[in-house]
PDB file of C-alpha atoms and ligand atoms in Angstrom:
ATOM      1  CA  UNK A   1     126.391 175.274  93.612  1.00 65.00           C
ATOM      2  CA  UNK A   2     130.003 178.441  93.587  1.00 57.00           C
ATOM      3  CA  UNK A   3     128.625 180.625  90.818  1.00 57.00           C
ATOM      4  CA  UNK A   4     130.923 180.656  87.942  1.00 70.00           C
ATOM      5  CA  UNK A   5     131.879 176.723  88.558  1.00 84.00           C
ATOM      6  CA  UNK A   6     130.894 174.548  85.784  1.00 91.00           C
ATOM      7  CA  UNK A   7     128.154 171.950  86.424  1.00 96.00           C
ATOM      8  CA  UNK A   8     129.296 167.903  86.453  1.00 98.00           C
ATOM      9  CA  UNK A   9     127.347 166.620  82.948  1.00 98.00           C
ATOM     10  CA  UNK A  10     129.021 163.286  83.811  1.00 98.00           C
ATOM     11  CA  UNK A  11     127.561 159.997  84.046  1.00 98.00           C
ATOM     12  CA  UNK A  12     128.047 155.936  84.554  1.00 98.00           C
ATOM     13  CA  UNK A  13     125.686 153.532  82.396  1.00 98.00           C
ATOM     14  CA  UNK A  14     127.469 150.674  84.284  1.00 98.00           C
ATOM     15  CA  UNK A  15     127.406 151.073  87.923  1.00 97.00           C
ATOM     16  CA  UNK A  16     126.927 147.469  88.136  1.00 94.00           C
ATOM     17  CA  UNK A  17     129.929 146.766  85.729  1.00 94.00           C
ATOM     18  CA  UNK A  18     133.451 146.408  87.600  1.00 91.00           C
ATOM     19  CA  UNK A  19     134.309 148.243  83.814  1.00 91.00           C
ATOM     20  CA  UNK A  20     131.489 150.732  84.174  1.00 97.00           C
ATOM     21  CA  UNK A  21     130.696 153.293  80.967  1.00 98.00           C
ATOM     22  CA  UNK A  22     131.753 156.499  81.978  1.00 98.00           C
ATOM     23  CA  UNK A  23     130.444 159.078  79.916  1.00 98.00           C
ATOM     24  CA  UNK A  24     130.979 162.929  80.658  1.00 98.00           C
ATOM     25  CA  UNK A  25     127.897 163.959  79.458  1.00 98.00           C
ATOM     26  CA  UNK A  26     124.745 162.044  78.737  1.00 98.00           C
ATOM     27  CA  UNK A  27     124.204 162.906  75.223  1.00 98.00           C
ATOM     28  CA  UNK A  28     123.804 160.424  73.158  1.00 98.00           C
ATOM     29  CA  UNK A  29     123.117 159.583  69.325  1.00 98.00           C
ATOM     30  CA  UNK A  30     120.472 157.326  68.768  1.00 98.00           C
ATOM     31  CA  UNK A  31     120.542 153.668  67.009  1.00 98.00           C
ATOM     32  CA  UNK A  32     120.196 154.315  62.932  1.00 97.00           C
ATOM     33  CA  UNK A  33     119.439 158.104  62.607  1.00 96.00           C
ATOM     34  CA  UNK A  34     123.788 158.822  62.230  1.00 96.00           C
ATOM     35  CA  UNK A  35     125.461 155.379  60.580  1.00 97.00           C
ATOM     36  CA  UNK A  36     128.792 153.578  61.672  1.00 98.00           C
ATOM     37  CA  UNK A  37     129.794 157.550  62.748  1.00 96.00           C
ATOM     38  CA  UNK A  38     132.200 157.589  59.855  1.00 96.00           C
ATOM     39  CA  UNK A  39     129.978 160.503  57.640  1.00 96.00           C
ATOM     40  CA  UNK A  40     128.552 161.619  60.755  1.00 97.00           C
ATOM     41  CA  UNK A  41     132.029 162.987  62.276  1.00 97.00           C
ATOM     42  CA  UNK A  42     132.600 165.216  59.388  1.00 96.00           C
ATOM     43  CA  UNK A  43     129.544 167.443  59.979  1.00 97.00           C
ATOM     44  CA  UNK A  44     129.141 167.582  63.263  1.00 97.00           C
ATOM     45  CA  UNK A  45     131.846 167.298  65.830  1.00 98.00           C
ATOM     46  CA  UNK A  46     131.220 163.654  67.773  1.00 98.00           C
ATOM     47  CA  UNK A  47     133.916 164.120  70.668  1.00 98.00           C
ATOM     48  CA  UNK A  48     131.133 166.898  72.533  1.00 98.00           C
ATOM     49  CA  UNK A  49     128.615 163.835  72.648  1.00 98.00           C
ATOM     50  CA  UNK A  50     128.854 161.489  75.913  1.00 98.00           C
ATOM     51  CA  UNK A  51     128.729 158.525  73.367  1.00 98.00           C
ATOM     52  CA  UNK A  52     128.118 157.467  69.959  1.00 98.00           C
ATOM     53  CA  UNK A  53     125.387 154.539  69.589  1.00 98.00           C
ATOM     54  CA  UNK A  54     126.314 152.678  65.920  1.00 98.00           C
ATOM     55  CA  UNK A  55     123.175 151.640  63.157  1.00 98.00           C
ATOM     56  CA  UNK A  56     122.603 147.916  64.352  1.00 98.00           C
ATOM     57  CA  UNK A  57     124.716 145.798  63.335  1.00 98.00           C
ATOM     58  CA  UNK A  58     122.915 142.138  62.209  1.00 98.00           C
ATOM     59  CA  UNK A  59     125.548 138.862  61.643  1.00 98.00           C
ATOM     60  CA  UNK A  60     125.312 138.593  57.868  1.00 98.00           C
ATOM     61  CA  UNK A  61     125.095 141.335  55.501  1.00 98.00           C
ATOM     62  CA  UNK A  62     121.544 142.634  55.031  1.00 98.00           C
ATOM     63  CA  UNK A  63     120.121 145.331  51.584  1.00 98.00           C
ATOM     64  CA  UNK A  64     117.039 146.823  53.812  1.00 97.00           C
ATOM     65  CA  UNK A  65     113.510 147.053  53.432  1.00 98.00           C
ATOM     66  CA  UNK A  66     112.254 148.006  49.870  1.00 98.00           C
ATOM     67  CA  UNK A  67     111.246 151.884  49.053  1.00 98.00           C
ATOM     68  CA  UNK A  68     109.924 154.421  50.481  1.00 98.00           C
ATOM     69  CA  UNK A  69     111.602 153.590  53.413  1.00 98.00           C
ATOM     70  CA  UNK A  70     110.662 156.877  54.839  1.00 98.00           C
ATOM     71  CA  UNK A  71     107.547 159.400  54.944  1.00 98.00           C
ATOM     72  CA  UNK A  72     107.251 162.600  57.035  1.00 97.00           C
ATOM     73  CA  UNK A  73     104.179 162.854  59.289  1.00 97.00           C
ATOM     74  CA  UNK A  74     102.345 165.253  61.596  1.00 96.00           C
ATOM     75  CA  UNK A  75     105.594 166.559  64.235  1.00 96.00           C
ATOM     76  CA  UNK A  76     107.264 162.862  63.204  1.00 97.00           C
ATOM     77  CA  UNK A  77     108.422 160.650  60.984  1.00 98.00           C
ATOM     78  CA  UNK A  78     107.907 157.246  60.093  1.00 98.00           C
ATOM     79  CA  UNK A  79     110.213 154.957  58.517  1.00 98.00           C
ATOM     80  CA  UNK A  80     110.649 151.375  57.524  1.00 98.00           C
ATOM     81  CA  UNK A  81     114.689 151.135  56.881  1.00 98.00           C
ATOM     82  CA  UNK A  82     115.010 147.712  57.928  1.00 97.00           C
ATOM     83  CA  UNK A  83     118.596 147.679  59.734  1.00 97.00           C
ATOM     84  CA  UNK A  84     121.073 147.877  56.348  1.00 98.00           C
ATOM     85  CA  UNK A  85     124.436 147.154  57.597  1.00 98.00           C
ATOM     86  CA  UNK A  86     127.142 145.240  55.819  1.00 98.00           C
ATOM     87  CA  UNK A  87     126.846 142.551  58.824  1.00 98.00           C
ATOM     88  CA  UNK A  88     129.592 141.696  61.556  1.00 98.00           C
ATOM     89  CA  UNK A  89     132.749 140.384  59.504  1.00 98.00           C
ATOM     90  CA  UNK A  90     132.323 143.434  57.769  1.00 98.00           C
ATOM     91  CA  UNK A  91     131.542 146.367  60.059  1.00 98.00           C
ATOM     92  CA  UNK A  92     134.743 145.396  62.502  1.00 98.00           C
ATOM     93  CA  UNK A  93     136.412 145.318  58.792  1.00 97.00           C
ATOM     94  CA  UNK A  94     135.461 148.603  57.704  1.00 97.00           C
ATOM     95  CA  UNK A  95     133.582 151.093  61.215  1.00 96.00           C
ATOM     96  CA  UNK A  96     135.329 149.546  63.006  1.00 96.00           C
ATOM     97  CA  UNK A  97     138.907 151.026  62.700  1.00 95.00           C
ATOM     98  CA  UNK A  98     137.090 154.536  62.674  1.00 94.00           C
ATOM     99  CA  UNK A  99     135.236 154.720  66.071  1.00 96.00           C
ATOM    100  CA  UNK A 100     138.721 155.652  68.396  1.00 93.00           C
ATOM    101  CA  UNK A 101     139.404 158.335  66.506  1.00 95.00           C
ATOM    102  CA  UNK A 102     135.973 159.618  67.599  1.00 97.00           C
ATOM    103  CA  UNK A 103     137.787 159.609  71.505  1.00 97.00           C
ATOM    104  CA  UNK A 104     134.310 159.491  73.541  1.00 98.00           C
ATOM    105  CA  UNK A 105     132.946 155.511  74.143  1.00 98.00           C
ATOM    106  CA  UNK A 106     131.283 154.245  70.738  1.00 98.00           C
ATOM    107  CA  UNK A 107     128.759 151.991  71.794  1.00 98.00           C
ATOM    108  CA  UNK A 108     127.458 149.145  69.073  1.00 98.00           C
ATOM    109  CA  UNK A 109     123.922 148.178  68.606  1.00 98.00           C
ATOM    110  CA  UNK A 110     123.203 144.512  68.115  1.00 98.00           C
ATOM    111  CA  UNK A 111     120.634 142.787  66.658  1.00 98.00           C
ATOM    112  CA  UNK A 112     119.324 138.263  66.115  1.00 96.00           C
ATOM    113  CA  UNK A 113     116.851 136.505  65.086  1.00 95.00           C
ATOM    114  CA  UNK A 114     117.277 134.577  68.055  1.00 96.00           C
ATOM    115  CA  UNK A 115     119.056 134.110  71.333  1.00 97.00           C
ATOM    116  CA  UNK A 116     122.320 132.358  69.338  1.00 98.00           C
ATOM    117  CA  UNK A 117     122.551 135.139  66.760  1.00 98.00           C
ATOM    118  CA  UNK A 118     122.581 137.847  69.755  1.00 98.00           C
ATOM    119  CA  UNK A 119     124.538 135.417  71.754  1.00 98.00           C
ATOM    120  CA  UNK A 120     127.266 135.015  68.842  1.00 98.00           C
ATOM    121  CA  UNK A 121     127.231 139.062  68.078  1.00 98.00           C
ATOM    122  CA  UNK A 122     128.532 139.453  71.788  1.00 98.00           C
ATOM    123  CA  UNK A 123     131.200 137.442  71.518  1.00 98.00           C
ATOM    124  CA  UNK A 124     132.717 139.034  68.003  1.00 98.00           C
ATOM    125  CA  UNK A 125     132.869 142.675  69.799  1.00 98.00           C
ATOM    126  CA  UNK A 126     133.962 141.101  72.374  1.00 97.00           C
ATOM    127  CA  UNK A 127     137.090 142.843  73.380  1.00 95.00           C
ATOM    128  CA  UNK A 128     137.291 145.023  71.073  1.00 96.00           C
ATOM    129  CA  UNK A 129     139.748 147.948  70.177  1.00 93.00           C
ATOM    130  CA  UNK A 130     137.178 151.167  70.613  1.00 93.00           C
ATOM    131  CA  UNK A 131     133.467 149.293  71.764  1.00 97.00           C
ATOM    132  CA  UNK A 132     133.345 150.536  75.374  1.00 98.00           C
ATOM    133  CA  UNK A 133     129.173 148.719  75.682  1.00 98.00           C
ATOM    134  CA  UNK A 134     126.293 147.384  73.218  1.00 98.00           C
ATOM    135  CA  UNK A 135     123.072 148.064  72.423  1.00 98.00           C
ATOM    136  CA  UNK A 136     120.978 145.749  72.271  1.00 98.00           C
ATOM    137  CA  UNK A 137     118.704 145.936  69.752  1.00 98.00           C
ATOM    138  CA  UNK A 138     115.466 144.721  71.289  1.00 97.00           C
ATOM    139  CA  UNK A 139     112.712 146.536  69.727  1.00 95.00           C
ATOM    140  CA  UNK A 140     113.166 146.877  65.945  1.00 95.00           C
ATOM    141  CA  UNK A 141     109.607 146.967  64.247  1.00 95.00           C
ATOM    142  CA  UNK A 142     110.605 146.941  61.192  1.00 94.00           C
ATOM    143  CA  UNK A 143     112.131 143.258  60.367  1.00 94.00           C
ATOM    144  CA  UNK A 144     110.745 139.689  60.704  1.00 89.00           C
ATOM    145  CA  UNK A 145     110.648 139.286  64.417  1.00 86.00           C
ATOM    146  CA  UNK A 146     111.690 142.490  65.412  1.00 89.00           C
ATOM    147  CA  UNK A 147     109.759 143.283  68.258  1.00 93.00           C
ATOM    148  CA  UNK A 148     109.340 139.417  69.781  1.00 92.00           C
ATOM    149  CA  UNK A 149     112.581 140.212  73.051  1.00 95.00           C
ATOM    150  CA  UNK A 150     111.071 143.472  73.797  1.00 94.00           C
ATOM    151  CA  UNK A 151     107.377 142.197  74.152  1.00 95.00           C
ATOM    152  CA  UNK A 152     107.617 138.737  75.483  1.00 95.00           C
ATOM    153  CA  UNK A 153     110.078 138.661  78.889  1.00 96.00           C
ATOM    154  CA  UNK A 154     111.363 135.685  78.867  1.00 97.00           C
ATOM    155  CA  UNK A 155     112.736 135.834  75.874  1.00 96.00           C
ATOM    156  CA  UNK A 156     114.129 138.944  76.711  1.00 97.00           C
ATOM    157  CA  UNK A 157     115.619 137.692  79.721  1.00 98.00           C
ATOM    158  CA  UNK A 158     117.134 134.388  77.627  1.00 98.00           C
ATOM    159  CA  UNK A 159     118.904 136.510  75.049  1.00 98.00           C
ATOM    160  CA  UNK A 160     120.108 138.944  78.058  1.00 98.00           C
ATOM    161  CA  UNK A 161     121.713 136.153  79.619  1.00 98.00           C
ATOM    162  CA  UNK A 162     123.109 135.140  76.355  1.00 98.00           C
ATOM    163  CA  UNK A 163     124.746 138.145  75.891  1.00 98.00           C
ATOM    164  CA  UNK A 164     125.576 139.049  79.376  1.00 98.00           C
ATOM    165  CA  UNK A 165     127.410 135.227  79.435  1.00 98.00           C
ATOM    166  CA  UNK A 166     129.214 136.167  75.837  1.00 98.00           C
ATOM    167  CA  UNK A 167     131.364 139.863  76.838  1.00 98.00           C
ATOM    168  CA  UNK A 168     132.472 141.509  79.572  1.00 97.00           C
ATOM    169  CA  UNK A 169     131.089 144.511  77.411  1.00 98.00           C
ATOM    170  CA  UNK A 170     128.241 146.510  79.152  1.00 98.00           C
ATOM    171  CA  UNK A 171     125.027 146.129  77.602  1.00 98.00           C
ATOM    172  CA  UNK A 172     122.203 147.800  77.281  1.00 98.00           C
ATOM    173  CA  UNK A 173     118.713 146.943  76.517  1.00 98.00           C
ATOM    174  CA  UNK A 174     116.839 148.896  74.740  1.00 98.00           C
ATOM    175  CA  UNK A 175     112.755 148.723  75.084  1.00 98.00           C
ATOM    176  CA  UNK A 176     109.811 148.757  72.566  1.00 97.00           C
ATOM    177  CA  UNK A 177     106.550 151.682  73.417  1.00 97.00           C
ATOM    178  CA  UNK A 178     103.895 149.302  71.307  1.00 96.00           C
ATOM    179  CA  UNK A 179     103.869 147.046  74.704  1.00 97.00           C
ATOM    180  CA  UNK A 180     101.119 147.734  77.782  1.00 95.00           C
ATOM    181  CA  UNK A 181     102.953 147.820  79.986  1.00 96.00           C
ATOM    182  CA  UNK A 182     106.226 148.317  79.538  1.00 97.00           C
ATOM    183  CA  UNK A 183     107.536 147.231  83.761  1.00 98.00           C
ATOM    184  CA  UNK A 184     107.966 143.479  83.860  1.00 97.00           C
ATOM    185  CA  UNK A 185     109.660 144.055  80.669  1.00 98.00           C
ATOM    186  CA  UNK A 186     112.130 146.676  81.795  1.00 98.00           C
ATOM    187  CA  UNK A 187     112.720 144.253  85.749  1.00 98.00           C
ATOM    188  CA  UNK A 188     113.388 140.686  83.803  1.00 98.00           C
ATOM    189  CA  UNK A 189     116.411 143.147  81.667  1.00 98.00           C
ATOM    190  CA  UNK A 190     117.632 144.287  85.051  1.00 98.00           C
ATOM    191  CA  UNK A 191     117.507 140.167  86.130  1.00 98.00           C
ATOM    192  CA  UNK A 192     119.342 138.943  83.114  1.00 98.00           C
ATOM    193  CA  UNK A 193     122.222 141.116  83.667  1.00 98.00           C
ATOM    194  CA  UNK A 194     121.164 144.332  81.935  1.00 98.00           C
ATOM    195  CA  UNK A 195     123.855 146.864  82.428  1.00 98.00           C
ATOM    196  CA  UNK A 196     121.359 149.853  81.604  1.00 98.00           C
ATOM    197  CA  UNK A 197     117.464 150.136  79.820  1.00 98.00           C
ATOM    198  CA  UNK A 198     116.790 152.323  76.464  1.00 98.00           C
ATOM    199  CA  UNK A 199     113.523 153.251  76.153  1.00 98.00           C
ATOM    200  CA  UNK A 200     112.457 153.450  74.040  1.00 98.00           C
ATOM    201  CA  UNK A 201     112.269 152.470  70.569  1.00 98.00           C
ATOM    202  CA  UNK A 202     109.742 153.615  67.172  1.00 98.00           C
ATOM    203  CA  UNK A 203     105.980 153.609  67.915  1.00 98.00           C
ATOM    204  CA  UNK A 204     104.056 151.516  65.443  1.00 98.00           C
ATOM    205  CA  UNK A 205     101.677 153.647  62.616  1.00 98.00           C
ATOM    206  CA  UNK A 206     101.385 153.654  58.403  1.00 98.00           C
ATOM    207  CA  UNK A 207     100.331 156.321  55.803  1.00 98.00           C
ATOM    208  CA  UNK A 208      97.846 155.566  52.881  1.00 98.00           C
ATOM    209  CA  UNK A 209      99.120 157.127  49.611  1.00 98.00           C
ATOM    210  CA  UNK A 210      95.449 158.652  48.561  1.00 98.00           C
ATOM    211  CA  UNK A 211      96.215 158.998  44.871  1.00 98.00           C
ATOM    212  CA  UNK A 212      97.701 155.118  45.147  1.00 97.00           C
ATOM    213  CA  UNK A 213      95.179 154.139  47.129  1.00 98.00           C
ATOM    214  CA  UNK A 214      97.865 152.228  49.324  1.00 98.00           C
ATOM    215  CA  UNK A 215     100.039 151.609  51.858  1.00 98.00           C
ATOM    216  CA  UNK A 216     102.889 154.412  51.778  1.00 98.00           C
ATOM    217  CA  UNK A 217     106.095 152.279  52.507  1.00 98.00           C
ATOM    218  CA  UNK A 218     107.271 149.950  50.548  1.00 98.00           C
ATOM    219  CA  UNK A 219     107.449 148.348  54.204  1.00 97.00           C
ATOM    220  CA  UNK A 220     103.582 148.681  55.150  1.00 98.00           C
ATOM    221  CA  UNK A 221     103.981 149.525  58.551  1.00 98.00           C
ATOM    222  CA  UNK A 222     107.187 151.195  60.159  1.00 98.00           C
ATOM    223  CA  UNK A 223     108.656 153.055  63.063  1.00 98.00           C
ATOM    224  CA  UNK A 224     106.639 156.651  64.073  1.00 98.00           C
ATOM    225  CA  UNK A 225     109.728 158.678  65.603  1.00 98.00           C
ATOM    226  CA  UNK A 226     110.525 162.688  65.958  1.00 98.00           C
ATOM    227  CA  UNK A 227     107.805 165.230  68.732  1.00 98.00           C
ATOM    228  CA  UNK A 228     104.989 163.478  68.211  1.00 98.00           C
ATOM    229  CA  UNK A 229     106.137 160.208  70.743  1.00 98.00           C
ATOM    230  CA  UNK A 230     107.863 162.142  73.097  1.00 98.00           C
ATOM    231  CA  UNK A 231     104.744 162.474  75.282  1.00 98.00           C
ATOM    232  CA  UNK A 232     104.255 158.360  75.256  1.00 98.00           C
ATOM    233  CA  UNK A 233     107.710 158.066  75.411  1.00 98.00           C
ATOM    234  CA  UNK A 234     108.618 160.218  78.678  1.00 98.00           C
ATOM    235  CA  UNK A 235     105.385 158.369  80.031  1.00 98.00           C
ATOM    236  CA  UNK A 236     107.163 155.342  79.537  1.00 98.00           C
ATOM    237  CA  UNK A 237     109.691 156.234  81.747  1.00 98.00           C
ATOM    238  CA  UNK A 238     108.429 158.021  84.497  1.00 98.00           C
ATOM    239  CA  UNK A 239     106.651 154.543  84.544  1.00 98.00           C
ATOM    240  CA  UNK A 240     109.871 152.598  85.253  1.00 98.00           C
ATOM    241  CA  UNK A 241     111.985 154.609  87.254  1.00 98.00           C
ATOM    242  CA  UNK A 242     110.897 153.721  90.180  1.00 98.00           C
ATOM    243  CA  UNK A 243     110.638 150.026  89.130  1.00 98.00           C
ATOM    244  CA  UNK A 244     114.456 149.262  88.230  1.00 98.00           C
ATOM    245  CA  UNK A 245     117.434 150.146  90.047  1.00 98.00           C
ATOM    246  CA  UNK A 246     119.928 150.839  87.188  1.00 98.00           C
ATOM    247  CA  UNK A 247     120.212 153.289  84.891  1.00 98.00           C
ATOM    248  CA  UNK A 248     117.777 154.269  82.030  1.00 99.00           C
ATOM    249  CA  UNK A 249     118.372 155.795  79.097  1.00 99.00           C
ATOM    250  CA  UNK A 250     115.955 157.840  77.192  1.00 98.00           C
ATOM    251  CA  UNK A 251     114.761 158.356  73.589  1.00 98.00           C
ATOM    252  CA  UNK A 252     111.942 159.982  71.247  1.00 98.00           C
ATOM    253  CA  UNK A 253     111.492 162.965  69.763  1.00 98.00           C
ATOM    254  CA  UNK A 254     114.284 164.873  72.515  1.00 98.00           C
ATOM    255  CA  UNK A 255     114.769 167.928  70.351  1.00 98.00           C
ATOM    256  CA  UNK A 256     116.855 170.473  72.812  1.00 98.00           C
ATOM    257  CA  UNK A 257     117.337 170.832  75.939  1.00 98.00           C
ATOM    258  CA  UNK A 258     113.739 171.405  77.462  1.00 98.00           C
ATOM    259  CA  UNK A 259     112.421 167.660  76.158  1.00 98.00           C
ATOM    260  CA  UNK A 260     115.567 166.206  77.881  1.00 98.00           C
ATOM    261  CA  UNK A 261     115.608 167.399  80.696  1.00 98.00           C
ATOM    262  CA  UNK A 262     111.345 166.258  80.847  1.00 98.00           C
ATOM    263  CA  UNK A 263     113.276 162.446  79.966  1.00 99.00           C
ATOM    264  CA  UNK A 264     115.764 163.260  83.195  1.00 98.00           C
ATOM    265  CA  UNK A 265     113.678 164.916  85.427  1.00 98.00           C
ATOM    266  CA  UNK A 266     111.180 162.198  84.433  1.00 98.00           C
ATOM    267  CA  UNK A 267     114.420 158.782  85.170  1.00 98.00           C
ATOM    268  CA  UNK A 268     116.937 159.012  82.608  1.00 99.00           C
ATOM    269  CA  UNK A 269     120.374 159.052  83.624  1.00 98.00           C
ATOM    270  CA  UNK A 270     121.115 159.947  79.847  1.00 98.00           C
ATOM    271  CA  UNK A 271     118.937 160.918  75.818  1.00 98.00           C
ATOM    272  CA  UNK A 272     119.486 159.850  72.652  1.00 98.00           C
ATOM    273  CA  UNK A 273     119.092 161.901  70.040  1.00 98.00           C
ATOM    274  CA  UNK A 274     117.913 160.409  66.815  1.00 98.00           C
ATOM    275  CA  UNK A 275     115.329 161.834  63.960  1.00 98.00           C
ATOM    276  CA  UNK A 276     116.592 165.919  64.945  1.00 97.00           C
ATOM    277  CA  UNK A 277     120.241 164.482  64.305  1.00 97.00           C
ATOM    278  CA  UNK A 278     118.095 164.083  60.253  1.00 96.00           C
ATOM    279  CA  UNK A 279     117.517 168.367  60.477  1.00 95.00           C
ATOM    280  CA  UNK A 280     120.112 169.889  62.521  1.00 97.00           C
ATOM    281  CA  UNK A 281     123.470 167.632  63.030  1.00 97.00           C
ATOM    282  CA  UNK A 282     124.515 169.675  65.916  1.00 98.00           C
ATOM    283  CA  UNK A 283     121.155 169.010  67.842  1.00 98.00           C
ATOM    284  CA  UNK A 284     123.026 166.744  70.659  1.00 98.00           C
ATOM    285  CA  UNK A 285     126.386 168.941  70.772  1.00 98.00           C
ATOM    286  CA  UNK A 286     123.504 172.512  71.225  1.00 98.00           C
ATOM    287  CA  UNK A 287     121.529 169.438  74.294  1.00 98.00           C
ATOM    288  CA  UNK A 288     124.272 170.022  75.866  1.00 98.00           C
ATOM    289  CA  UNK A 289     125.476 173.438  76.452  1.00 98.00           C
ATOM    290  CA  UNK A 290     121.500 174.270  77.182  1.00 98.00           C
ATOM    291  CA  UNK A 291     122.239 171.118  80.088  1.00 98.00           C
ATOM    292  CA  UNK A 292     124.932 173.137  81.559  1.00 98.00           C
ATOM    293  CA  UNK A 293     123.253 176.587  81.441  1.00 98.00           C
ATOM    294  CA  UNK A 294     120.424 175.103  82.542  1.00 98.00           C
ATOM    295  CA  UNK A 295     122.212 173.717  85.819  1.00 98.00           C
ATOM    296  CA  UNK A 296     124.292 177.138  86.085  1.00 97.00           C
ATOM    297  CA  UNK A 297     121.180 178.753  86.400  1.00 97.00           C
ATOM    298  CA  UNK A 298     119.362 176.479  88.925  1.00 97.00           C
ATOM    299  CA  UNK A 299     122.579 177.128  91.108  1.00 96.00           C
ATOM    300  CA  UNK A 300     122.825 172.896  90.655  1.00 97.00           C
ATOM    301  CA  UNK A 301     126.237 171.067  90.310  1.00 97.00           C
ATOM    302  CA  UNK A 302     125.575 167.571  88.590  1.00 98.00           C
ATOM    303  CA  UNK A 303     123.066 166.576  86.087  1.00 98.00           C
ATOM    304  CA  UNK A 304     122.850 163.345  88.664  1.00 97.00           C
ATOM    305  CA  UNK A 305     120.706 166.005  91.136  1.00 97.00           C
ATOM    306  CA  UNK A 306     117.553 166.156  89.168  1.00 98.00           C
ATOM    307  CA  UNK A 307     118.171 162.456  87.544  1.00 98.00           C
ATOM    308  CA  UNK A 308     114.199 161.414  88.477  1.00 98.00           C
ATOM    309  CA  UNK A 309     113.185 164.450  90.277  1.00 98.00           C
ATOM    310  CA  UNK A 310     109.772 164.833  88.855  1.00 98.00           C
ATOM    311  CA  UNK A 311     108.938 162.283  91.086  1.00 98.00           C
ATOM    312  CA  UNK A 312     110.205 163.760  94.574  1.00 93.00           C
ATOM    313  CA  UNK A 313     106.407 164.759  96.754  1.00 82.00           C
ATOM    314  CA  UNK A 314     107.738 168.534  97.207  1.00 73.00           C
ATOM    315  CA  UNK A 315     109.577 170.978  95.295  1.00 70.00           C
TER     316      UNK A 315
HETATM  317  C1  SIN B   1     115.497 151.153  60.375  1.00 51.46           C
HETATM  318  O1  SIN B   1     116.660 149.965  60.353  1.00 51.46           O
HETATM  319  O2  SIN B   1     114.636 149.250  60.893  1.00 51.46           O
HETATM  320  C2  SIN B   1     115.857 151.372  62.382  1.00 51.46           C
HETATM  321  C3  SIN B   1     115.882 150.572  63.447  1.00 51.46           C
HETATM  322  C4  SIN B   1     115.186 150.968  64.476  1.00 51.46           C
HETATM  323  O3  SIN B   1     114.160 150.966  64.193  1.00 51.46           O
HETATM  324  O4  SIN B   1     114.957 149.347  65.278  1.00 51.46           O
END
């Protein structure tokens, strides 16, 4: 690479889809950490990100789980938010009109209790202006049946097929770390037509309030996120990467470009920032700058060249 040339950060998260899902850089928000974007776009320049992933929408409005819903833990946090959202109609009426102004692809996170609910949501979002893709939240640990789809390959396959048949939007399947081996689930998602995979959602955990002698969180258990879980996420990405041909989006405990590069070198083409958005809403932007700096200093012309490089036999 010529010393002063700008390395390419661009990525296509849906190379198997005619439309593709083209991002100018691999850095996204993680669902549930920046709402539906309107408020987040007032505190950071979302146009500098690769894509915005919304909070999860369900067919009907939900008010979420009992409080307290969050608690800090060593190097992370536990949440049991419970997917509060305005329902698909509320989303289309109140939130979707803002998305075109972001200037980047918006990926809508969807969740249902049944295959039919996933099918319904996908058909409602098909052709909506400003929507570039879907992320199926098959892995929420905080609602009834929230993780069933990402822990049973046959169910995941059925839901993925139903979504893919109901929309031309590329589908990213968000998988759960609450399994012993993610590989068969990942392969099932690919075979059913997923464009890409997000690895991973949060890990089920809990905290006891020793004064009250009760679980701290209103929902009793919740999803552990933050830097504490990053080594687990990197491990899952590294294990799944050789088994599939579709892109992986890495998520879990990413705070800076070095964390992002761990996921990328393990095999992720894209990355998502979640918990750290609560600390520094500009985290995604500084990761974009950090990736560019790294590639320049290493004289690498494209981020794609380092995707999965940790698998190479020789340095
Ligand atoms: C929630 O709303 O409970 C968090 C979403 C998730 O973990 O999928």
